Short mmCIF file of N, CA, C and O and ligand atoms in Angstrom, two decimals:
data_model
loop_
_atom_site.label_atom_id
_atom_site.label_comp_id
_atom_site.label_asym_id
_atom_site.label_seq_id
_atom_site.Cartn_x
_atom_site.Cartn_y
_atom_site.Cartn_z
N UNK A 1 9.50 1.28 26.31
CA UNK A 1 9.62 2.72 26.46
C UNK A 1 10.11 3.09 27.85
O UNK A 1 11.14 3.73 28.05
N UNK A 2 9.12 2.56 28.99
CA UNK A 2 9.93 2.56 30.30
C UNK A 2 10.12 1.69 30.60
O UNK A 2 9.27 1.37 31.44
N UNK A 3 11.11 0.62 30.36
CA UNK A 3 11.07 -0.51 30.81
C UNK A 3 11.50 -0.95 31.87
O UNK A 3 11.51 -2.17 32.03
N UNK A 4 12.05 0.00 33.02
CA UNK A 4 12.18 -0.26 34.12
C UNK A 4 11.30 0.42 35.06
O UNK A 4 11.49 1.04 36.10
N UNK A 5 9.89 0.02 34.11
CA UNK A 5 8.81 0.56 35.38
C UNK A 5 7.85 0.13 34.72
O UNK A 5 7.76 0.02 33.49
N UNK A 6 6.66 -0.27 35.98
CA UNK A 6 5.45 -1.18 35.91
C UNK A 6 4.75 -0.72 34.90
O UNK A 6 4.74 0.49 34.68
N UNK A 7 3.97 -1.71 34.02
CA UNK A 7 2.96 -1.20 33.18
C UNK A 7 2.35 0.03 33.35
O UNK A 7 2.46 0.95 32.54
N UNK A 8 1.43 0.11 34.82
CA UNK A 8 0.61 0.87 35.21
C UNK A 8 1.56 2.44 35.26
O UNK A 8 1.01 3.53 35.43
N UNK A 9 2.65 2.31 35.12
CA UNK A 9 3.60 3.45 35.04
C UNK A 9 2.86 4.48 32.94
O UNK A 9 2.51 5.67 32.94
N UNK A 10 2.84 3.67 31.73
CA UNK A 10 2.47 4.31 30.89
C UNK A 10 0.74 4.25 30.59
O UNK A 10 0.33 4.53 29.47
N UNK A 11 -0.15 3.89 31.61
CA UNK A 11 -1.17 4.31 30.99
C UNK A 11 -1.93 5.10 31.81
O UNK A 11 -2.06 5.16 33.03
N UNK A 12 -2.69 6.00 30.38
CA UNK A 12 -3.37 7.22 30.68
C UNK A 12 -4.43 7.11 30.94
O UNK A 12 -4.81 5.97 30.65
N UNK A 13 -5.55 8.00 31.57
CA UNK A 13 -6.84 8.21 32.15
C UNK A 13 -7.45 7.90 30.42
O UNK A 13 -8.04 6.91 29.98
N UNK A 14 -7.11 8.97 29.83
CA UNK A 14 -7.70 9.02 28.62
C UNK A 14 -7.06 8.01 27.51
O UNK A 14 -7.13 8.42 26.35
N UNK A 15 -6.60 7.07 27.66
CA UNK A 15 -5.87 5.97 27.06
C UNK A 15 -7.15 5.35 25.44
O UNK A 15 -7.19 5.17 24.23
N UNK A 16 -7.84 5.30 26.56
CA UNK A 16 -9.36 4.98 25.58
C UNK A 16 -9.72 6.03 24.88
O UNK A 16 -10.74 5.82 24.23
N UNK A 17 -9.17 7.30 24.73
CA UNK A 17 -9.67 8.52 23.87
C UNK A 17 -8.83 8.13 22.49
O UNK A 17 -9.38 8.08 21.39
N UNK A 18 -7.44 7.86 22.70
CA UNK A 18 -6.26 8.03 21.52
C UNK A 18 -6.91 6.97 20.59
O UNK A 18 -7.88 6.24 20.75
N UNK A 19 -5.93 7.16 19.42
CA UNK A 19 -6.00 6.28 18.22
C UNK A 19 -4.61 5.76 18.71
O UNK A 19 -3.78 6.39 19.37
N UNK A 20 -4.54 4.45 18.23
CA UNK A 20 -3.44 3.55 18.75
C UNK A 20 -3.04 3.16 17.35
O UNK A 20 -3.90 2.82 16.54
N UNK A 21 -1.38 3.22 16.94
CA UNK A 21 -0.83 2.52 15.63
C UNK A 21 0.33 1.38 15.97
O UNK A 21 0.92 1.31 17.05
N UNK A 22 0.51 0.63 15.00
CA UNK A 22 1.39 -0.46 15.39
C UNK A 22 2.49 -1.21 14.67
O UNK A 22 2.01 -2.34 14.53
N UNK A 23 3.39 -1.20 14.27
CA UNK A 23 4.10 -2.07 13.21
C UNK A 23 4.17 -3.31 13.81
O UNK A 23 4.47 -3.28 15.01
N UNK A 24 3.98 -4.34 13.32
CA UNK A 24 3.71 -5.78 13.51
C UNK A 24 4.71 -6.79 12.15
O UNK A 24 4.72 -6.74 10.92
N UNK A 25 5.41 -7.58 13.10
CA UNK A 25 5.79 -8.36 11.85
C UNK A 25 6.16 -10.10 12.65
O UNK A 25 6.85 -10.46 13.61
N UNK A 26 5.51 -10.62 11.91
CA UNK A 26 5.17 -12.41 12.49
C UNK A 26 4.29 -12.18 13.90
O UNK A 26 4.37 -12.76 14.98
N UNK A 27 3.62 -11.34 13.52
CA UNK A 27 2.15 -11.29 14.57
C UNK A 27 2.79 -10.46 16.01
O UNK A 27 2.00 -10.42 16.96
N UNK A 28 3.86 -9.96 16.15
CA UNK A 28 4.09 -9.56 16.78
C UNK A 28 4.90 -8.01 17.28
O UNK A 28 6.09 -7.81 17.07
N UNK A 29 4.25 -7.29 17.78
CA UNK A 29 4.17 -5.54 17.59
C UNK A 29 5.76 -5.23 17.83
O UNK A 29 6.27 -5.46 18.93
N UNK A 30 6.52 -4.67 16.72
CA UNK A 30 7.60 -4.02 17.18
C UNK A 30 7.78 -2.74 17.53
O UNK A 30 8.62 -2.44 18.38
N UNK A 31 6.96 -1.75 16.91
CA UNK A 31 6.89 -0.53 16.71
C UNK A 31 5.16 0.40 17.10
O UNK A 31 4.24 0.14 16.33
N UNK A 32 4.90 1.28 18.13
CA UNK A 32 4.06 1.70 18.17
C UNK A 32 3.78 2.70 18.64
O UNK A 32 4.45 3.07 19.61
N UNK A 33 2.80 3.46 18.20
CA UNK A 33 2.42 5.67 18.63
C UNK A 33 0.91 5.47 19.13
O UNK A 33 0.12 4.54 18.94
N UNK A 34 0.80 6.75 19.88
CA UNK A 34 -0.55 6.83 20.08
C UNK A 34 -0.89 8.15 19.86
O UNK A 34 -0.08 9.01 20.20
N UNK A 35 -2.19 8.56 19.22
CA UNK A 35 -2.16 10.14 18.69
C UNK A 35 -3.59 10.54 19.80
O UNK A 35 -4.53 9.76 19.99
N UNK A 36 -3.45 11.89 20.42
CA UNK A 36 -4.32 12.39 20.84
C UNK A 36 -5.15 13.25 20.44
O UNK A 36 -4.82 14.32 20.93
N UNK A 37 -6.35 13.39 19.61
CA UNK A 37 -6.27 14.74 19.22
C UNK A 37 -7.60 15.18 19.92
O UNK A 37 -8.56 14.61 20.44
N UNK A 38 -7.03 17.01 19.58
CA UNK A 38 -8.28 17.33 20.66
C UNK A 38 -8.34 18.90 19.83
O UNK A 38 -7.43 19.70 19.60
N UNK A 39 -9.92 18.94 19.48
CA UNK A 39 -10.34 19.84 18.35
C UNK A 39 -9.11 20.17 17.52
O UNK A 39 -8.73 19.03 17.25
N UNK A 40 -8.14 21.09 16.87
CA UNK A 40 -7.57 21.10 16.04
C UNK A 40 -5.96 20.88 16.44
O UNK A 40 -5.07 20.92 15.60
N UNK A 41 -5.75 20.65 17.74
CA UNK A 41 -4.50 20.10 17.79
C UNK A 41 -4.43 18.76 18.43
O UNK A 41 -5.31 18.32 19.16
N UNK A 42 -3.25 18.08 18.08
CA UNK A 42 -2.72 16.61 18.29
C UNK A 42 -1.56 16.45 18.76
O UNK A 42 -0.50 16.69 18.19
N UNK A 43 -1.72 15.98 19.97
CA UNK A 43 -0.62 14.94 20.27
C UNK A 43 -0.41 13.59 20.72
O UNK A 43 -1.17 12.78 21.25
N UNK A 44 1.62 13.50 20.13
CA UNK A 44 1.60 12.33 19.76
C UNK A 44 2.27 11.81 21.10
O UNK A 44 2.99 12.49 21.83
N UNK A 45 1.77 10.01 21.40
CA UNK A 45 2.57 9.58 22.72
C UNK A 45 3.22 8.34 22.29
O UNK A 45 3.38 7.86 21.17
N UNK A 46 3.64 7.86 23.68
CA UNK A 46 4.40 6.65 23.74
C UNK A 46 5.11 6.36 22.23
O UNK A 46 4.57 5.50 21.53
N UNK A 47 6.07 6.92 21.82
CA UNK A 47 6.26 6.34 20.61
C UNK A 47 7.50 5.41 21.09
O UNK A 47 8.41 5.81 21.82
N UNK A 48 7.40 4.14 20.59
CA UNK A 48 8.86 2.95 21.39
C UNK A 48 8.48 2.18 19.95
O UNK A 48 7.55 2.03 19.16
N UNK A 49 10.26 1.67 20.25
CA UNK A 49 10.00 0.41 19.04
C UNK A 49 11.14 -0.43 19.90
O UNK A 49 12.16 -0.02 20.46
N UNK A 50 10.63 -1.64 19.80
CA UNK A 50 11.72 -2.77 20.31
C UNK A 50 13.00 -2.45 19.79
O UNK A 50 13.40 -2.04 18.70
N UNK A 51 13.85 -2.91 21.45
CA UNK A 51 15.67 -2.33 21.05
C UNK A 51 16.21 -3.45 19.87
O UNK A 51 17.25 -3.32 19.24
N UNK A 52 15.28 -4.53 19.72
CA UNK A 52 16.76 -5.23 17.91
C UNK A 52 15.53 -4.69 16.99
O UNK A 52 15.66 -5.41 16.00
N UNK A 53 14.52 -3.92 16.75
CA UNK A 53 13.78 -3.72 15.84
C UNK A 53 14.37 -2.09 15.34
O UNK A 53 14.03 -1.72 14.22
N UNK A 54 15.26 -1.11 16.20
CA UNK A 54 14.94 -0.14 16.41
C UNK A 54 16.19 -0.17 14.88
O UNK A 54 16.72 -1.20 14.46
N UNK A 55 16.41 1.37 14.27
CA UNK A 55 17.13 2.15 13.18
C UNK A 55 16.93 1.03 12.11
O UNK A 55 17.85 0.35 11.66
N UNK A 56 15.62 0.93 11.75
CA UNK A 56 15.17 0.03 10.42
C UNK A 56 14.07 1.32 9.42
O UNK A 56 13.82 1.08 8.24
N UNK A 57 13.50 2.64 10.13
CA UNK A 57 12.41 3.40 10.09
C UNK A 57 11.04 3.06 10.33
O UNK A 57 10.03 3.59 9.86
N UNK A 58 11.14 1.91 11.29
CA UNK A 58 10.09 1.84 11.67
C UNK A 58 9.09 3.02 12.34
O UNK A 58 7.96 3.25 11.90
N UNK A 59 9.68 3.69 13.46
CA UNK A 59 9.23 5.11 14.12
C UNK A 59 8.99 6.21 13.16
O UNK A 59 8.05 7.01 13.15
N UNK A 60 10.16 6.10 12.26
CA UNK A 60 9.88 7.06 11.08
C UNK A 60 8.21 6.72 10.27
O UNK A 60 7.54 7.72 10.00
N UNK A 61 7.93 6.06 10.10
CA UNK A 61 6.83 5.13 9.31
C UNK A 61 5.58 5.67 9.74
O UNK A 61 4.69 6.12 9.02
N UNK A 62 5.60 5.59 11.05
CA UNK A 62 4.78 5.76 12.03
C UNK A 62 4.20 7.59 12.20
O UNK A 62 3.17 8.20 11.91
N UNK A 63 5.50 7.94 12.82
CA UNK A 63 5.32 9.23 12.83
C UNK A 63 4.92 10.23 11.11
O UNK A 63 4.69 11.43 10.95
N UNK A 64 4.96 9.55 10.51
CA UNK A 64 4.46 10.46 8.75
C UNK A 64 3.32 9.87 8.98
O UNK A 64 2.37 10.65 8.90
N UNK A 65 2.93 8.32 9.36
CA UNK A 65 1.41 8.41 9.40
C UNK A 65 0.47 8.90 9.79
O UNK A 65 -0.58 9.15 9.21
N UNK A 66 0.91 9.15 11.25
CA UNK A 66 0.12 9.64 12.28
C UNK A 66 0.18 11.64 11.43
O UNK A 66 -0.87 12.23 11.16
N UNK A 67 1.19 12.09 11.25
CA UNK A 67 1.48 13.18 10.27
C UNK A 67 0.27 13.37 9.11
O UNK A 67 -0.44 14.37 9.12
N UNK A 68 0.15 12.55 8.35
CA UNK A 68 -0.74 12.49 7.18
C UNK A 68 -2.26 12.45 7.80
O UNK A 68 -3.10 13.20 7.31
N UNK A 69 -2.53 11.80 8.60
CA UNK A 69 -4.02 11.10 9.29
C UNK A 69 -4.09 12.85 9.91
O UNK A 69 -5.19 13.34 9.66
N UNK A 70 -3.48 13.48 10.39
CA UNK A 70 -3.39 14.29 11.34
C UNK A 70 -4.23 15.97 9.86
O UNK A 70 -5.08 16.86 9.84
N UNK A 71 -3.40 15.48 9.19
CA UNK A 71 -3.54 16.74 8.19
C UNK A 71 -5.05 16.39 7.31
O UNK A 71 -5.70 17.18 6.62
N UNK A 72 -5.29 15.29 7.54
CA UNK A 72 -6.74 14.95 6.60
C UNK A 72 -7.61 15.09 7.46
O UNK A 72 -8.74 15.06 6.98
N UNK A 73 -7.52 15.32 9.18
CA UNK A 73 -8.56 15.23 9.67
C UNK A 73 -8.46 16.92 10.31
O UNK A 73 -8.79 17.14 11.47
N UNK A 74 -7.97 18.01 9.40
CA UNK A 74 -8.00 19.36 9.71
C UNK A 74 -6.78 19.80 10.73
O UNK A 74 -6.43 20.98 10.64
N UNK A 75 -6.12 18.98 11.67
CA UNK A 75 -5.11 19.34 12.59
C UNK A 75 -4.46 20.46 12.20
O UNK A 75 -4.08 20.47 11.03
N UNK A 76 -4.19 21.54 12.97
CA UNK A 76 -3.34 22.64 12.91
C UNK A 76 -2.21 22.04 13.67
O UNK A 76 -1.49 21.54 12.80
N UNK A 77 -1.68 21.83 14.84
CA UNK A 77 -0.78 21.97 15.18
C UNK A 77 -0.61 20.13 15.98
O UNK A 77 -1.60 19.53 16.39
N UNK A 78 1.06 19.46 16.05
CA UNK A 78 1.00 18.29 16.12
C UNK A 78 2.13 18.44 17.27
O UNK A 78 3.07 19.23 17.30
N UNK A 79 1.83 17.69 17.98
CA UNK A 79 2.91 18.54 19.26
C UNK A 79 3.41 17.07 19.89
O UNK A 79 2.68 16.11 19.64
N UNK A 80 4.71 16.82 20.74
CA UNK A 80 5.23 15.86 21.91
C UNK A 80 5.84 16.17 22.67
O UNK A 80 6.60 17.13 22.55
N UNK A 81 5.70 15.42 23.78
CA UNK A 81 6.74 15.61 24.49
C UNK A 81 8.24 14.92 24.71
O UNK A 81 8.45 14.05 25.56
N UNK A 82 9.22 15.45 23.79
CA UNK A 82 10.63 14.48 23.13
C UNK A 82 11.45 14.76 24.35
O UNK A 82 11.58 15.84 24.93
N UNK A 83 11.90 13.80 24.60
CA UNK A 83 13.20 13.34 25.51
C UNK A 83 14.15 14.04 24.28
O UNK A 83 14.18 13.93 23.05
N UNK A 84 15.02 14.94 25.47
CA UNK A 84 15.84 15.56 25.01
C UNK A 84 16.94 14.88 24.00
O UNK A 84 17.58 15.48 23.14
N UNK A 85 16.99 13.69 24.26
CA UNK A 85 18.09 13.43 23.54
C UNK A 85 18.06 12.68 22.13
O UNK A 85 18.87 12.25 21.31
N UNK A 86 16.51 12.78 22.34
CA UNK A 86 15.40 12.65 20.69
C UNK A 86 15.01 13.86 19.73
O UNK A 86 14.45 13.70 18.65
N UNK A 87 15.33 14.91 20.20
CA UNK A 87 14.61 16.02 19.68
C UNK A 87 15.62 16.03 18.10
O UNK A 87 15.22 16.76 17.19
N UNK A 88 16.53 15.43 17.95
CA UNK A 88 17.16 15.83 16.43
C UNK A 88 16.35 14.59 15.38
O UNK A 88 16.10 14.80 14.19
N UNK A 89 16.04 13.42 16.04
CA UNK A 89 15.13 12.41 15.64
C UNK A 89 13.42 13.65 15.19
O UNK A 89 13.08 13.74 14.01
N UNK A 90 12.84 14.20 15.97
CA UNK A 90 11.69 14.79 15.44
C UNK A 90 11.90 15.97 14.35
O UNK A 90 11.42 16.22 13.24
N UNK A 91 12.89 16.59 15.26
CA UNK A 91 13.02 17.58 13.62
C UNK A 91 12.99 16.94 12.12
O UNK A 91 12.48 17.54 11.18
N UNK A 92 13.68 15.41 11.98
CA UNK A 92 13.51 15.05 10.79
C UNK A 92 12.24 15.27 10.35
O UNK A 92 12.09 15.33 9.13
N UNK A 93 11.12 15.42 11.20
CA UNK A 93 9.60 15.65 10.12
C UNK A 93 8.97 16.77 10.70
O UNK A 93 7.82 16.78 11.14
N UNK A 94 9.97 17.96 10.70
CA UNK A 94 9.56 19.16 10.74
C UNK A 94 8.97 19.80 12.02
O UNK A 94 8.51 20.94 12.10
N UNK A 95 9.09 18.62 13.28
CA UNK A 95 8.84 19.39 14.79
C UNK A 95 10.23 20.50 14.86
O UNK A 95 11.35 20.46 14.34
N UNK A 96 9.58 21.44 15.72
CA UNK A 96 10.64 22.18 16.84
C UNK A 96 10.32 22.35 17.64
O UNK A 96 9.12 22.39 17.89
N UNK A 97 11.63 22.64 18.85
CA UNK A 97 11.62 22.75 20.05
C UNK A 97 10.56 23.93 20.36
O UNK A 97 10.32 24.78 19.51
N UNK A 98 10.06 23.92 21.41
CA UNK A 98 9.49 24.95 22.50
C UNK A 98 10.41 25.33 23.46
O UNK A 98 11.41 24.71 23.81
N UNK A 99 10.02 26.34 23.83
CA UNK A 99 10.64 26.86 25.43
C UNK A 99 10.09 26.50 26.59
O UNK A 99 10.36 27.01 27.68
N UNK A 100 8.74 24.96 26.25
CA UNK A 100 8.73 24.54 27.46
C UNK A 100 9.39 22.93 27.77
O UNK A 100 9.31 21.87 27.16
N UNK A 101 9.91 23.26 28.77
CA UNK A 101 10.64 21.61 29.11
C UNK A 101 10.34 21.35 30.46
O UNK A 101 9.94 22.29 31.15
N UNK A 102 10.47 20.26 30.94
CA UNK A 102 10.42 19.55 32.22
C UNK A 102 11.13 18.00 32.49
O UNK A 102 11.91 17.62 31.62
N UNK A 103 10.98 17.41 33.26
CA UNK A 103 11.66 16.30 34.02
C UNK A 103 10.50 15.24 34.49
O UNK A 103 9.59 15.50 35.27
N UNK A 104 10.69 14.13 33.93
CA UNK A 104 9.93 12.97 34.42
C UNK A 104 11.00 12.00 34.74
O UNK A 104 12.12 11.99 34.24
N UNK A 105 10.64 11.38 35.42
CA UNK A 105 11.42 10.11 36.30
C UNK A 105 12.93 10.68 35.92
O UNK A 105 13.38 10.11 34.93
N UNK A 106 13.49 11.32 36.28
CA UNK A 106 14.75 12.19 36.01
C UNK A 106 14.97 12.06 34.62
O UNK A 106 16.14 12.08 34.24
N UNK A 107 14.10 11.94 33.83
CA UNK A 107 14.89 12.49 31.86
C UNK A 107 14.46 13.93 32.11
O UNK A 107 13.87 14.35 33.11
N UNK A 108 14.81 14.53 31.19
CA UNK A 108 14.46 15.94 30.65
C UNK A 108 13.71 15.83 29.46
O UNK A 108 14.01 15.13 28.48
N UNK A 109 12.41 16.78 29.62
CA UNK A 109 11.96 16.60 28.04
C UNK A 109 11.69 18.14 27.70
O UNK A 109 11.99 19.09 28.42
N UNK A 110 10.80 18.20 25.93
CA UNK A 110 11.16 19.32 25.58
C UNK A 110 9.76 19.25 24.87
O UNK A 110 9.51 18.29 24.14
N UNK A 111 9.00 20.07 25.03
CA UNK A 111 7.84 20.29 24.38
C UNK A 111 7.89 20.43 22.53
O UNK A 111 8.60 21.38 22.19
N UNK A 112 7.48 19.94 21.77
CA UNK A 112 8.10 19.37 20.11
C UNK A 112 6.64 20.01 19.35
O UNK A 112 5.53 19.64 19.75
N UNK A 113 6.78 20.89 18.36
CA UNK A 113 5.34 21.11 17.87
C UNK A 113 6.14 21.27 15.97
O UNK A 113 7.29 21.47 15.57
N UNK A 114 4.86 21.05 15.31
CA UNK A 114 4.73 21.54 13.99
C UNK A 114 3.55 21.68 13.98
O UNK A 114 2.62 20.99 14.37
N UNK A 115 3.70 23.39 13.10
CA UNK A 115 2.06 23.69 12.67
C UNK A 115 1.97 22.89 11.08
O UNK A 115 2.77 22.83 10.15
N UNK A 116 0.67 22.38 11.27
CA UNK A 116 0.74 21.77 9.87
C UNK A 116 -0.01 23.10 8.75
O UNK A 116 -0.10 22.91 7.53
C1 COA B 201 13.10 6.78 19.55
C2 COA B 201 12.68 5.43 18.94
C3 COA B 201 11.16 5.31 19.06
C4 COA B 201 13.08 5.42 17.46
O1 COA B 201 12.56 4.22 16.87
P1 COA B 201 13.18 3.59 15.54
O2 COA B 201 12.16 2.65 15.00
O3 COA B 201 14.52 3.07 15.81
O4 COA B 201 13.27 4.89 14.62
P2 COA B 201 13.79 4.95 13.11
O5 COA B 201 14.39 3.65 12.72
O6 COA B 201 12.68 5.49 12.29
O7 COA B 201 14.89 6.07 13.20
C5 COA B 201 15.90 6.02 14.20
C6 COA B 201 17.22 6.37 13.61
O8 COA B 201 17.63 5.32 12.73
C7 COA B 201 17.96 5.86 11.47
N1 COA B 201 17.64 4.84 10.48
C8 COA B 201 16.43 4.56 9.96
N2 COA B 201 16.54 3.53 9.07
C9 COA B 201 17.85 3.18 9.07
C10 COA B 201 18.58 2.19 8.39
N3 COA B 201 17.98 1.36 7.53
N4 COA B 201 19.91 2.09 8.65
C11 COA B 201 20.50 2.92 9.51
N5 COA B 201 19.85 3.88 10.22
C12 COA B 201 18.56 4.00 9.98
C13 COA B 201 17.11 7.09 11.35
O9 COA B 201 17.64 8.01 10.41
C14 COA B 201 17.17 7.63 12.76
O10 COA B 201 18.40 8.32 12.95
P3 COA B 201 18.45 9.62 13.87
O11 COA B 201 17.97 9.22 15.22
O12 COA B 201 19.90 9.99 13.83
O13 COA B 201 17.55 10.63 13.21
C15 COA B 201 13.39 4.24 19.63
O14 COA B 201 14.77 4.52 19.71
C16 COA B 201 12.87 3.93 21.01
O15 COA B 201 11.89 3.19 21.17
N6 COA B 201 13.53 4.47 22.06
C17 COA B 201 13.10 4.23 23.43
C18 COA B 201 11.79 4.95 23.73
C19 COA B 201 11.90 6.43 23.40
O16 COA B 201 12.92 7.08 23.64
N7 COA B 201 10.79 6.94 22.82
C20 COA B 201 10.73 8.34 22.41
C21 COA B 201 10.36 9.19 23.56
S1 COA B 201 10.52 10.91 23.16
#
């Protein structure tokens, strides 16, 4: 996901709060999300899938799960923060943009929500 920056670059204080998902194939993780949720809204992080694993739907897979898990456990609203140049990738499962955006390590991102 950042792979030109130290581990300690993607993990969170609350790392131990999320639910962690994974696609795995010959024991080894290609694809993985982490969902936050907090009373009736959720969000979703780190979503990466290895660069020869990636346009198979693995992420797709992922993101309807975390989607479905999200709607059985009452979630109103499912939110990310999409690198701009992902945001036509989330609309496929019904996110839209916000009017809030910002800049990490120089990307641009775009605040991504669906009310479920
Ligand atoms: C974004 C990312 C997670 C997508 O992972 P992925 O497993 O490749 O996602 P999918 O395979 O489900 O879908 C990716 C694209 O492949 C397409 N695709 C899916 N299966 C396909 C297939 N069998 N043949 C051709 N294309 C296919 C999807 O339609 C999608 O197209 P789109 O981007 O035009 O909508 C991955 O590119 C990644 O790890 N990027 C670096 C980290 C990153 O940017 N994370 C997101 C931060 S916001």
């Amino acid at each position: 996901m950042w792979p030109d920056f130290p581990l300690d670059f993607v993990k969170l204080k609350n790392d131990g709060d999320g639910k962690h998902f994974g696609i795995f194939t010959n024991g080894k993780i290609v694809s993985c999300i982490s969902v936050f949720i907090e009373s009736d809204s959720a969000q979703f992080r780190k979503l990466a899938t290895q660069p020869e694993y990636q346009r198979k739907g693995y992420a797709a897979l992922l993101i309807k799960h975390v989607i479905q898990i999200c709607r059985q456990m009452q979630v109103k609203r499912i939110w990310c923060n999409a690198r701009i140049d992902k945001t036509h990738f989330y609309e496929n499962f019904g996110l839209t943009k916000t009017n809030e955006f910002f800049i990490k390590a120089d990307l641009e991102f775009v605040v991504m929500e669906c009310i479920l």
